[in-house]
Amino acid sequence: MKVRYQYRIYPTPQQVKGLNQLFGCCRVVYNDALAIVRSVPQGEKWPSNAELQKLVITQAKKTAEREWLADVSVVPLQQSVQDLGAAFKNFFESRSGKRKGPKVGFPRFKKKLNQQSARFVRTGFSLKGNKLELAKLGRFKVRWSRPLPSEPSSVTIIRNTAGQYHASFVVEISPINIEPLRPSIGVDLGIKTFAFLSTGDRVESPGYNRLDRKTRRFQRKLARQVKGSKRREKTRLRLAKLKLKTANIRKDFLHKTTTQLIHENQVVVLEDLAVKNMLGNRKLARAISQQGWGTARTMCEAKANRVNDREVRIISRWEPTSQICSDCGFRWGKVA
């Protein structure tokens, strides 16, 4: 099975300039391809990915407006058009009902201030010792927090809104064998306490209140500042770093919690919560979104596939589990 291993990279000032140019080229190619598709009259056939690559990359390089596309590697530009094709596939499968989960909207144009990325396949990158070499960009210093389990098939270079750079490798792994401590466990997710376990234990989530107060203060400050000013950009960067810190704390907590649940229990039972509907409650929306219930479920399901003989079961949100005795099955009604 394929998984992602992500590492922090530290480009030099010259490499930062090259990466920013690459991100801009990928964004322009994606937007140009999307503009071509949107301009096709209704009822006519859309161009294929190969035709789009020829129009927005090969032929565009010969024009004065897009000749600078030749300054970067062609591999991530081709992958950018492939990403647009995947976005359209997800959109149509979501409309037809083949794709599960929330509805996927029509692809939108990429923006400069959002997270930027560029993907290289095997023809565009290589590992030279402890460094990552990218086509036309040179070798990058990587902080290897853990070794790669196998040879990567692709790598995505990511720049988040806080200005940090990461390399996300796609590698192949095999499921592992771990002896479970218990046959099954039930998990009831909450707000004040992240989870109540059927064993009687509680899982407390980290406190986000202090970071949340600072985030809201900087959001108010950002709203008052003049768009395009240097001070506003400085505030935006500090706000992005605060949000990133909160997200990293939550991600670390969820990874550790879900890993423990999967490793110690053969079957993990979760409730099918309508998180999107629950966020409509304006008094609880912030507290619910901070807990990351949907991410926890996704992590449990993904990690269950990495360990042999593990299963994640989802029960209906309408199942009256609190009204039924777990021993004899007698239902006594609503709990006061």
Short mmCIF file of C-alpha atoms in Angstrom, two decimals:
data_model
loop_
_atom_site.label_atom_id
_atom_site.label_comp_id
_atom_site.label_asym_id
_atom_site.label_seq_id
_atom_site.Cartn_x
_atom_site.Cartn_y
_atom_site.Cartn_z
CA MET A 1 0.00 0.00 0.00
CA LYS A 2 1.11 3.57 -0.70
CA VAL A 3 1.60 6.12 2.07
CA ARG A 4 3.20 9.55 2.42
CA TYR A 5 6.28 10.44 4.43
CA GLN A 6 6.75 14.17 4.92
CA TYR A 7 9.95 15.98 5.91
CA ARG A 8 10.99 19.58 6.44
CA ILE A 9 13.45 20.95 3.88
CA TYR A 10 15.64 24.05 4.13
CA PRO A 11 16.28 25.71 0.75
CA THR A 12 18.93 28.38 0.29
CA PRO A 13 17.83 31.92 -0.70
CA GLN A 14 18.63 31.12 -4.33
CA GLN A 15 16.62 27.89 -4.15
CA VAL A 16 13.71 29.75 -2.54
CA LYS A 17 13.67 32.05 -5.55
CA GLY A 18 13.68 29.04 -7.88
CA LEU A 19 10.90 27.29 -5.95
CA ASN A 20 8.74 30.41 -5.99
CA GLN A 21 9.20 30.62 -9.75
CA LEU A 22 8.29 26.92 -10.08
CA PHE A 23 5.15 27.33 -7.95
CA GLY A 24 4.10 30.29 -10.07
CA CYS A 25 4.61 28.34 -13.30
CA CYS A 26 2.60 25.36 -11.98
CA ARG A 27 -0.18 27.70 -10.89
CA VAL A 28 -0.27 29.46 -14.28
CA VAL A 29 -0.33 26.17 -16.21
CA TYR A 30 -3.16 24.86 -14.02
CA ASN A 31 -5.19 28.07 -14.40
CA ASP A 32 -4.57 28.24 -18.16
CA ALA A 33 -5.76 24.65 -18.60
CA LEU A 34 -8.84 25.31 -16.47
CA ALA A 35 -9.61 28.46 -18.48
CA ILE A 36 -9.45 26.46 -21.73
CA VAL A 37 -11.89 23.87 -20.36
CA ARG A 38 -14.29 26.54 -19.10
CA SER A 39 -14.25 28.23 -22.51
CA VAL A 40 -15.44 25.10 -24.36
CA PRO A 41 -19.04 25.64 -25.53
CA GLN A 42 -21.69 23.51 -23.86
CA GLY A 43 -22.21 20.19 -25.60
CA GLU A 44 -18.75 20.02 -27.17
CA LYS A 45 -16.07 17.56 -26.08
CA TRP A 46 -13.43 18.81 -23.64
CA PRO A 47 -9.73 18.43 -24.55
CA SER A 48 -7.87 15.51 -22.99
CA ASN A 49 -4.94 15.85 -20.58
CA ALA A 50 -2.46 15.23 -23.40
CA GLU A 51 -4.08 17.94 -25.52
CA LEU A 52 -4.10 20.37 -22.60
CA GLN A 53 -0.40 19.73 -21.93
CA LYS A 54 0.36 20.47 -25.55
CA LEU A 55 -1.62 23.73 -25.44
CA VAL A 56 -0.57 25.18 -22.07
CA ILE A 57 3.04 23.88 -21.95
CA THR A 58 4.54 22.93 -25.33
CA GLN A 59 2.88 25.59 -27.47
CA ALA A 60 2.78 28.20 -24.69
CA LYS A 61 6.59 28.12 -24.35
CA LYS A 62 6.87 29.37 -27.94
CA THR A 63 4.89 32.54 -27.18
CA ALA A 64 6.29 35.75 -25.73
CA GLU A 65 3.75 35.72 -22.88
CA ARG A 66 4.71 32.26 -21.58
CA GLU A 67 8.31 31.75 -22.74
CA TRP A 68 9.49 31.79 -19.11
CA LEU A 69 7.87 28.37 -18.63
CA ALA A 70 11.03 26.92 -20.19
CA ASP A 71 13.09 28.11 -17.20
CA VAL A 72 11.66 25.39 -14.92
CA SER A 73 11.44 21.62 -15.17
CA VAL A 74 8.63 20.35 -17.38
CA VAL A 75 7.85 17.42 -15.01
CA PRO A 76 5.89 19.40 -12.35
CA LEU A 77 4.10 21.35 -15.11
CA GLN A 78 2.82 18.10 -16.61
CA GLN A 79 1.79 16.89 -13.16
CA SER A 80 -0.12 20.13 -12.62
CA VAL A 81 -2.29 19.37 -15.67
CA GLN A 82 -2.72 15.81 -14.36
CA ASP A 83 -3.96 17.29 -11.07
CA LEU A 84 -6.62 19.23 -12.96
CA GLY A 85 -7.76 16.01 -14.63
CA ALA A 86 -7.99 14.32 -11.21
CA ALA A 87 -10.01 17.29 -9.90
CA PHE A 88 -12.52 16.93 -12.74
CA LYS A 89 -12.71 13.18 -12.18
CA ASN A 90 -13.49 13.71 -8.48
CA PHE A 91 -16.12 16.31 -9.40
CA PHE A 92 -18.00 14.05 -11.82
CA GLU A 93 -17.75 10.97 -9.58
CA SER A 94 -19.09 13.04 -6.71
CA ARG A 95 -22.04 14.22 -8.79
CA SER A 96 -22.85 10.69 -9.95
CA GLY A 97 -22.58 9.23 -6.45
CA LYS A 98 -19.55 7.03 -7.16
CA ARG A 99 -17.40 9.07 -4.77
CA LYS A 100 -18.30 8.85 -1.08
CA GLY A 101 -18.07 11.68 1.41
CA PRO A 102 -18.86 15.39 1.02
CA LYS A 103 -19.77 16.74 -2.40
CA VAL A 104 -16.79 17.92 -4.47
CA GLY A 105 -17.25 21.24 -6.24
CA PHE A 106 -16.17 22.29 -9.72
CA PRO A 107 -12.41 23.01 -9.90
CA ARG A 108 -11.46 26.60 -9.11
CA PHE A 109 -8.52 28.77 -10.11
CA LYS A 110 -5.47 28.62 -7.84
CA LYS A 111 -4.43 31.68 -5.85
CA LYS A 112 -0.99 33.03 -5.08
CA LEU A 113 -1.43 33.37 -1.29
CA ASN A 114 -2.72 29.83 -0.69
CA GLN A 115 -0.52 26.79 -0.05
CA GLN A 116 1.69 26.12 -3.08
CA SER A 117 2.94 22.76 -4.31
CA ALA A 118 4.81 21.10 -7.18
CA ARG A 119 5.07 17.34 -7.76
CA PHE A 120 8.07 15.53 -9.26
CA VAL A 121 8.00 11.93 -10.49
CA ARG A 122 11.07 9.70 -10.75
CA THR A 123 12.34 11.47 -13.86
CA GLY A 124 12.54 14.79 -12.01
CA PHE A 125 14.18 13.98 -8.67
CA SER A 126 16.75 11.73 -7.02
CA LEU A 127 18.24 11.13 -3.57
CA LYS A 128 21.94 11.92 -3.32
CA GLY A 129 23.11 10.75 0.09
CA ASN A 130 21.22 12.80 2.69
CA LYS A 131 20.08 15.41 0.19
CA LEU A 132 17.21 15.67 -2.27
CA GLU A 133 18.08 16.71 -5.82
CA LEU A 134 15.38 18.32 -7.98
CA ALA A 135 15.61 19.01 -11.69
CA LYS A 136 16.88 22.56 -12.45
CA LEU A 137 16.84 23.42 -8.71
CA GLY A 138 19.85 21.60 -7.25
CA ARG A 139 20.25 19.72 -3.97
CA PHE A 140 18.17 20.49 -0.88
CA LYS A 141 18.96 19.93 2.78
CA VAL A 142 16.37 17.57 4.31
CA ARG A 143 15.67 16.97 7.98
CA TRP A 144 15.28 13.19 8.00
CA SER A 145 13.16 12.59 11.10
CA ARG A 146 12.77 8.91 10.13
CA PRO A 147 14.17 6.74 7.32
CA LEU A 148 12.18 6.07 4.18
CA PRO A 149 10.83 2.47 4.19
CA SER A 150 11.29 2.06 0.43
CA GLU A 151 12.27 3.87 -2.74
CA PRO A 152 9.88 6.81 -3.31
CA SER A 153 7.88 6.96 -6.53
CA SER A 154 7.22 10.71 -6.37
CA VAL A 155 7.86 13.74 -4.20
CA THR A 156 5.71 16.86 -3.71
CA ILE A 157 7.39 20.08 -2.64
CA ILE A 158 5.02 22.13 -0.47
CA ARG A 159 5.20 25.70 0.78
CA ASN A 160 2.60 26.41 3.45
CA THR A 161 1.08 29.79 4.25
CA ALA A 162 3.65 30.30 7.03
CA GLY A 163 6.52 30.15 4.51
CA GLN A 164 7.83 26.70 5.51
CA TYR A 165 8.92 24.13 2.93
CA HIS A 166 8.28 20.39 3.08
CA ALA A 167 8.99 17.37 0.88
CA SER A 168 6.23 14.74 0.82
CA PHE A 169 7.39 11.34 -0.54
CA VAL A 170 5.06 8.60 -1.78
CA VAL A 171 6.43 5.18 -0.75
CA GLU A 172 5.22 1.58 -0.72
CA ILE A 173 4.88 -0.25 2.61
CA SER A 174 3.63 -3.66 3.73
CA PRO A 175 1.17 -4.24 6.61
CA ILE A 176 2.77 -5.13 9.94
CA ASN A 177 1.78 -7.68 12.59
CA ILE A 178 1.05 -6.45 16.14
CA GLU A 179 -0.61 -8.55 18.83
CA PRO A 180 -3.68 -6.66 20.19
CA LEU A 181 -4.27 -6.21 23.93
CA ARG A 182 -8.07 -6.24 23.62
CA PRO A 183 -10.52 -7.75 21.10
CA SER A 184 -12.50 -4.51 20.71
CA ILE A 185 -13.11 -1.04 22.10
CA GLY A 186 -15.85 1.58 21.71
CA VAL A 187 -14.99 5.26 21.37
CA ASP A 188 -17.46 8.05 22.17
CA LEU A 189 -16.11 11.41 20.99
CA GLY A 190 -16.83 14.54 23.00
CA ILE A 191 -16.03 18.25 23.26
CA LYS A 192 -14.66 18.92 26.75
CA THR A 193 -13.13 15.44 26.83
CA PHE A 194 -11.94 14.26 23.44
CA ALA A 195 -12.99 10.62 23.86
CA PHE A 196 -14.68 8.33 26.38
CA LEU A 197 -13.55 4.72 25.95
CA SER A 198 -15.62 1.63 26.70
CA THR A 199 -12.85 0.56 29.09
CA GLY A 200 -13.80 3.47 31.35
CA ASP A 201 -10.78 5.59 30.44
CA ARG A 202 -10.86 9.16 29.17
CA VAL A 203 -8.68 10.79 26.54
CA GLU A 204 -8.16 14.48 27.24
CA SER A 205 -7.35 16.77 24.32
CA PRO A 206 -4.67 19.47 24.54
CA GLY A 207 -5.76 22.99 25.43
CA TYR A 208 -6.20 25.30 22.45
CA ASN A 209 -7.66 28.30 24.33
CA ARG A 210 -4.49 30.36 24.66
CA LEU A 211 -3.53 29.97 20.99
CA ASP A 212 -7.14 30.56 19.97
CA ARG A 213 -7.26 33.88 21.83
CA LYS A 214 -4.03 35.03 20.18
CA THR A 215 -5.30 33.91 16.78
CA ARG A 216 -8.53 35.89 17.12
CA ARG A 217 -6.62 38.97 18.28
CA PHE A 218 -4.37 38.88 15.21
CA GLN A 219 -7.38 38.27 12.96
CA ARG A 220 -8.98 41.47 14.23
CA LYS A 221 -5.70 43.31 13.73
CA LEU A 222 -5.37 41.96 10.18
CA ALA A 223 -8.90 43.11 9.31
CA ARG A 224 -8.07 46.71 10.29
CA GLN A 225 -4.84 46.99 8.30
CA VAL A 226 -4.50 48.28 4.75
CA LYS A 227 -4.44 45.59 2.09
CA GLY A 228 -1.10 45.38 0.32
CA SER A 229 0.87 47.07 3.12
CA LYS A 230 4.03 45.58 4.60
CA ARG A 231 2.60 45.63 8.12
CA ARG A 232 -0.44 43.67 6.97
CA GLU A 233 1.80 41.07 5.34
CA LYS A 234 3.80 40.81 8.58
CA THR A 235 0.59 40.29 10.56
CA ARG A 236 -0.66 37.73 8.02
CA LEU A 237 2.57 35.74 8.42
CA ARG A 238 2.34 35.78 12.22
CA LEU A 239 -1.30 34.69 12.01
CA ALA A 240 -0.39 31.84 9.66
CA LYS A 241 2.30 30.63 12.06
CA LEU A 242 -0.18 30.68 14.97
CA LYS A 243 -2.71 28.64 13.00
CA LEU A 244 0.03 26.24 11.92
CA LYS A 245 1.14 25.76 15.53
CA THR A 246 -2.43 24.92 16.57
CA ALA A 247 -2.81 22.50 13.65
CA ASN A 248 0.49 20.79 14.47
CA ILE A 249 -0.49 20.31 18.14
CA ARG A 250 -3.83 18.82 17.10
CA LYS A 251 -2.23 16.63 14.41
CA ASP A 252 0.40 15.29 16.82
CA PHE A 253 -2.26 14.50 19.44
CA LEU A 254 -4.55 12.75 16.94
CA HIS A 255 -1.70 10.69 15.49
CA LYS A 256 -0.62 9.43 18.91
CA THR A 257 -4.19 8.71 20.05
CA THR A 258 -5.29 6.86 16.91
CA THR A 259 -2.04 4.87 16.73
CA GLN A 260 -2.56 3.66 20.30
CA LEU A 261 -6.18 2.72 19.60
CA ILE A 262 -5.30 0.70 16.49
CA HIS A 263 -2.25 -1.03 17.98
CA GLU A 264 -3.96 -2.05 21.24
CA ASN A 265 -7.39 -3.12 19.90
CA GLN A 266 -8.39 -5.53 17.18
CA VAL A 267 -11.69 -3.73 16.47
CA VAL A 268 -12.28 0.00 17.02
CA VAL A 269 -15.92 1.13 16.98
CA LEU A 270 -16.72 4.78 16.19
CA GLU A 271 -19.95 6.72 15.77
CA ASP A 272 -20.95 8.16 12.40
CA LEU A 273 -21.10 11.82 13.40
CA ALA A 274 -22.56 14.50 11.11
CA VAL A 275 -19.75 16.94 11.82
CA LYS A 276 -20.70 19.32 9.01
CA ASN A 277 -24.25 19.65 10.35
CA MET A 278 -23.02 20.07 13.92
CA LEU A 279 -20.82 23.00 12.85
CA GLY A 280 -24.04 24.89 12.13
CA ASN A 281 -24.37 25.47 15.86
CA ARG A 282 -22.69 28.85 16.24
CA LYS A 283 -22.11 28.34 19.98
CA LEU A 284 -20.25 25.04 19.58
CA ALA A 285 -18.75 25.34 16.07
CA ARG A 286 -15.31 26.50 17.24
CA ALA A 287 -15.04 23.85 19.97
CA ILE A 288 -16.14 21.08 17.59
CA SER A 289 -13.77 22.11 14.81
CA GLN A 290 -10.85 22.27 17.25
CA GLN A 291 -11.27 18.61 18.24
CA GLY A 292 -10.78 17.20 14.73
CA TRP A 293 -13.32 14.36 14.91
CA GLY A 294 -13.33 13.78 11.15
CA THR A 295 -9.53 13.66 11.01
CA ALA A 296 -9.47 11.15 13.87
CA ARG A 297 -11.82 8.81 12.01
CA THR A 298 -9.78 9.13 8.80
CA MET A 299 -6.56 8.36 10.68
CA CYS A 300 -8.08 5.30 12.37
CA GLU A 301 -9.29 3.88 9.06
CA ALA A 302 -5.95 4.52 7.36
CA LYS A 303 -3.88 3.02 10.17
CA ALA A 304 -6.13 -0.04 10.39
CA ASN A 305 -5.03 -0.88 6.83
CA ARG A 306 -1.37 -0.73 7.87
CA VAL A 307 -1.77 -3.38 10.60
CA ASN A 308 -2.90 -6.92 9.86
CA ASP A 309 -6.12 -8.15 11.47
CA ARG A 310 -7.42 -4.67 12.39
CA GLU A 311 -10.89 -3.29 11.71
CA VAL A 312 -12.69 0.02 12.21
CA ARG A 313 -16.47 -0.22 12.46
CA ILE A 314 -18.80 2.74 12.12
CA ILE A 315 -22.20 2.58 13.81
CA SER A 316 -25.19 4.69 12.81
CA ARG A 317 -25.64 8.03 14.53
CA TRP A 318 -29.25 6.99 15.24
CA GLU A 319 -28.24 3.79 17.06
CA PRO A 320 -29.39 4.19 20.73
CA THR A 321 -26.21 2.73 22.23
CA SER A 322 -26.61 4.61 25.52
CA GLN A 323 -30.08 3.07 26.01
CA ILE A 324 -29.09 -0.58 25.48
CA CYS A 325 -27.37 -2.79 28.04
CA SER A 326 -24.06 -4.04 26.65
CA ASP A 327 -24.45 -7.32 28.59
CA CYS A 328 -28.03 -8.54 27.99
CA GLY A 329 -29.21 -6.16 25.26
CA PHE A 330 -32.20 -4.81 27.26
CA ARG A 331 -33.31 -1.31 26.18
CA TRP A 332 -34.52 0.85 29.05
CA GLY A 333 -35.25 4.08 27.14
CA LYS A 334 -33.81 7.56 27.18
CA VAL A 335 -31.37 8.47 29.91
CA ALA A 336 -32.45 11.47 31.98
#
